[in-house]
Short mmCIF file of C-alpha atoms in Angstrom, two decimals:
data_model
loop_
_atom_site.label_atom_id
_atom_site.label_comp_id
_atom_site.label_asym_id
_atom_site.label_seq_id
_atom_site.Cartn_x
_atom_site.Cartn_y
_atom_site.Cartn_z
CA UNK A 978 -0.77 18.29 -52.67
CA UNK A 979 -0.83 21.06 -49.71
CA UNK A 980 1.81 22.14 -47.80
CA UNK A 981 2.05 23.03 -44.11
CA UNK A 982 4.25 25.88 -42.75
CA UNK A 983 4.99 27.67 -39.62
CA UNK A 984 4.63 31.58 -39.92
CA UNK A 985 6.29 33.31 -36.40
CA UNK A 986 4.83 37.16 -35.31
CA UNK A 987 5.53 38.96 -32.32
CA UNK A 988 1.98 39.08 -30.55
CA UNK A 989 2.65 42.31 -29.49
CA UNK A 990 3.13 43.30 -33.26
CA UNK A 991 0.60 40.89 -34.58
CA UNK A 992 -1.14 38.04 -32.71
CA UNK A 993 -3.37 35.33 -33.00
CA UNK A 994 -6.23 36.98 -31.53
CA UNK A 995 -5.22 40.38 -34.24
CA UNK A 996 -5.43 37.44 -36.67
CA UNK A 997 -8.77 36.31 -35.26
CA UNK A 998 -10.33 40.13 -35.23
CA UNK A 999 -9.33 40.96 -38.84
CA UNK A 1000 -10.28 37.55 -40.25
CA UNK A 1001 -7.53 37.93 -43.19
CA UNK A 1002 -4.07 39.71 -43.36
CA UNK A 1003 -0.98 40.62 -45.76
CA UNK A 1004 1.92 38.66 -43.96
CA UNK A 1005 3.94 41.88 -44.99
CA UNK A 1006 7.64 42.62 -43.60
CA UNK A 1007 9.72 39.62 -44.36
CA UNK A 1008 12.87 40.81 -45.13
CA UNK A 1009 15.11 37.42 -45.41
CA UNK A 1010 15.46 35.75 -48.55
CA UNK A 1011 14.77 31.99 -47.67
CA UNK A 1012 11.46 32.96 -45.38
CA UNK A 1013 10.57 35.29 -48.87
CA UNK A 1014 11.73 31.86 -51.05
CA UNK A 1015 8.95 29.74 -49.23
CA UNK A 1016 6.26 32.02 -49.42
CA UNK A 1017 6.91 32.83 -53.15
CA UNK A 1018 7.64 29.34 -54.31
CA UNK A 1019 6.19 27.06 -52.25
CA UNK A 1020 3.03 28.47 -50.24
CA UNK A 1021 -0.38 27.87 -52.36
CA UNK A 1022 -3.70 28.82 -51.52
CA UNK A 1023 -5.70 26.02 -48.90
CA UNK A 1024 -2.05 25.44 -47.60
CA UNK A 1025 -2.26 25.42 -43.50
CA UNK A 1026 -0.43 27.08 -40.98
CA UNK A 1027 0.53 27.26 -37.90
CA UNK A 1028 0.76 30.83 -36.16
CA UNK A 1029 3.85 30.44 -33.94
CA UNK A 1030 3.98 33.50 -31.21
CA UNK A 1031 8.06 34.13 -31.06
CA UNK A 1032 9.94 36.46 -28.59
CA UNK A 1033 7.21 36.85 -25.66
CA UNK A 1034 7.53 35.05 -22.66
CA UNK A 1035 5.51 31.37 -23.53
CA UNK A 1036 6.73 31.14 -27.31
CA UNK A 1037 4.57 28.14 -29.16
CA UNK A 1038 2.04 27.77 -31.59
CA UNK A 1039 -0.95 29.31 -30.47
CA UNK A 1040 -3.44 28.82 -33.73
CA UNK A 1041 -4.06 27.50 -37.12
CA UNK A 1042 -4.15 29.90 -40.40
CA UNK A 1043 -4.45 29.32 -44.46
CA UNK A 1044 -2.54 30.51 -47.26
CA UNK A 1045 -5.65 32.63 -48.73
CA UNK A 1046 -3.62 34.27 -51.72
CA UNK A 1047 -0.97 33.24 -53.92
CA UNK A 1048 2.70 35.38 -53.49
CA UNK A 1049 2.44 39.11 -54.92
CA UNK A 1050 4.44 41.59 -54.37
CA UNK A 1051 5.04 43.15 -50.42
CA UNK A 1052 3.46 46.51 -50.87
CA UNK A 1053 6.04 48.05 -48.01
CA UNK A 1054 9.04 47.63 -50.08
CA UNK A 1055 8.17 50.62 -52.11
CA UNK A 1056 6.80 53.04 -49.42
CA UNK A 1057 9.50 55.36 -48.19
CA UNK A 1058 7.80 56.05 -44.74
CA UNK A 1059 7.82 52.23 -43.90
CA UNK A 1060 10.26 50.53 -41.90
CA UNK A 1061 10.36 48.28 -44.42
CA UNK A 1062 11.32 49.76 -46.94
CA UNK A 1063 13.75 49.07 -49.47
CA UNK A 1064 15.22 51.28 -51.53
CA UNK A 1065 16.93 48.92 -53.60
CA UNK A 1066 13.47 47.12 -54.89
CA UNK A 1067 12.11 48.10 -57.55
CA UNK A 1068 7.99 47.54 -59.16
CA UNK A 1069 9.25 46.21 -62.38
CA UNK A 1070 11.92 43.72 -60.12
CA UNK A 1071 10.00 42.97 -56.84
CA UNK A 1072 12.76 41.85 -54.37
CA UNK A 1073 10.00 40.90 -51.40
CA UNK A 1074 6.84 39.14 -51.70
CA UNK A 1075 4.15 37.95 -49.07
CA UNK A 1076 1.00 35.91 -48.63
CA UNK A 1077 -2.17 36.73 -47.67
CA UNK A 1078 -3.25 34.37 -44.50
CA UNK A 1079 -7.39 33.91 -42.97
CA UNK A 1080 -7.72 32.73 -39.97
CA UNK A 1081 -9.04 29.31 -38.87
CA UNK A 1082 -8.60 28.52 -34.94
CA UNK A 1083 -6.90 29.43 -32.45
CA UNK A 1084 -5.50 26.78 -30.07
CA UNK A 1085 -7.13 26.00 -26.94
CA UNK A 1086 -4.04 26.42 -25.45
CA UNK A 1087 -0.55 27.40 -26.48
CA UNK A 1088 1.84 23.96 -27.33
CA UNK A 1089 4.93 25.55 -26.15
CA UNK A 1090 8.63 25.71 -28.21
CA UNK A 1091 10.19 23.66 -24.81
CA UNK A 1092 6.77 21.37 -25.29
CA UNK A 1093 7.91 20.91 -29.09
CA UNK A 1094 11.58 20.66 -27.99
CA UNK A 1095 11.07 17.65 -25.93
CA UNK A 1096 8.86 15.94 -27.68
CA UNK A 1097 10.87 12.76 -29.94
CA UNK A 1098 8.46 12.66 -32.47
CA UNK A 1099 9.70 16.37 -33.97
CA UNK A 1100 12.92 15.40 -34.14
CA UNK A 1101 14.12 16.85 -37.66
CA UNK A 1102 11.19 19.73 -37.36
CA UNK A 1103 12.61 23.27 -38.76
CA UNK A 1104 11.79 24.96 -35.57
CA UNK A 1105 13.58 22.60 -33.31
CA UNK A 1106 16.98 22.75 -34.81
CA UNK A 1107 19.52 24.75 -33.15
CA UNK A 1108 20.03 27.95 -34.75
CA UNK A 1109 16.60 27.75 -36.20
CA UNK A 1110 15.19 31.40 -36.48
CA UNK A 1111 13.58 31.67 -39.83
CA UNK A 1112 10.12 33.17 -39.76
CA UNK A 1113 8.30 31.59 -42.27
CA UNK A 1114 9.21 27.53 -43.05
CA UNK A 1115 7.98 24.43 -43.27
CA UNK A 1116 6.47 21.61 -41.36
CA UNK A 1117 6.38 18.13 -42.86
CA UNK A 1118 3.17 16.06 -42.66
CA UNK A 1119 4.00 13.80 -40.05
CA UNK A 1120 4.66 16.25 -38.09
CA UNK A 1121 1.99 18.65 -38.93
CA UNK A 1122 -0.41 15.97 -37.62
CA UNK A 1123 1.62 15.14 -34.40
CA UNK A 1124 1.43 18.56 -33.34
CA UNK A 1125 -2.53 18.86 -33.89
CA UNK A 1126 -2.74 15.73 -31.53
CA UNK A 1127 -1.06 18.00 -28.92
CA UNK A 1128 -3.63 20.49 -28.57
#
């Protein structure tokens, strides 16, 4: 059975349309431990996403992406000169791992987090909760489809 998720980027850091350009790309920097928990036990390759544009001024999911590797080991963890590093990782004990996503659309328009707020159907959804902030997580089914009816 596939999963669905929700990954968030900063489109000034990474968007949908850098996404689009590169056709495939290491989801690399996650540095929390439940975000790093979904993508190394529960994404699989063929799972869909949706590419959620967080911290800009129209926040919403702007595009659909696929898991297009299984978890391996975030490559940043061990480079000194990267702002993520971690010194406390090590190659033999890997403490951060990441997917590889390709792209598949992006939206016609961008369904909008007050858009998802509103909207009855998501009540429950990850990203609607208050307090929600986790970068990577997951959508259930149901909702997964109620949100491609949107577009």
């Amino acid at each position: 059975m596939k999963n669905h998720w929700l990954m968030k980027s900063e489109p000034d850091a990474f968007s949908i349309d850098d996404l689009k350009r590169k056709k495939h790309e290491a989801w690399d920097g996650v540095r929390n431990y439940q975000a790093r928990n979904y993508m190394r036990d529960g994404m699989r390759v063929g799972d869909k996403v949706f590419f959620y544009h967080s911290n800009c001024a129209e926040p919403g999911i702007v595009g659909i992406a696929e898991v297009a590797t299984d978890a391996y080991p975030d490559p940043s963890q061990f480079d000194p000169k990267s702002k993520y590093f971690d010194a406390g990782s090590s190659r033999d004990n890997p403490r951060w791992m990441l997917v590889d996503v390709k792209f598949v659309k992006k939206l016609k328009r961008t369904i909008t987090l007050k858009e998802l707020q509103a909207d009855p159907e998501l009540d429950g959804m990850v990203l609607v909760r208050k307090g929600s902030r986790l970068s990577v997580q997951p959508v259930e089914a149901a909702h997964w489809q109620h949100i491609l009816t949107l577009e």
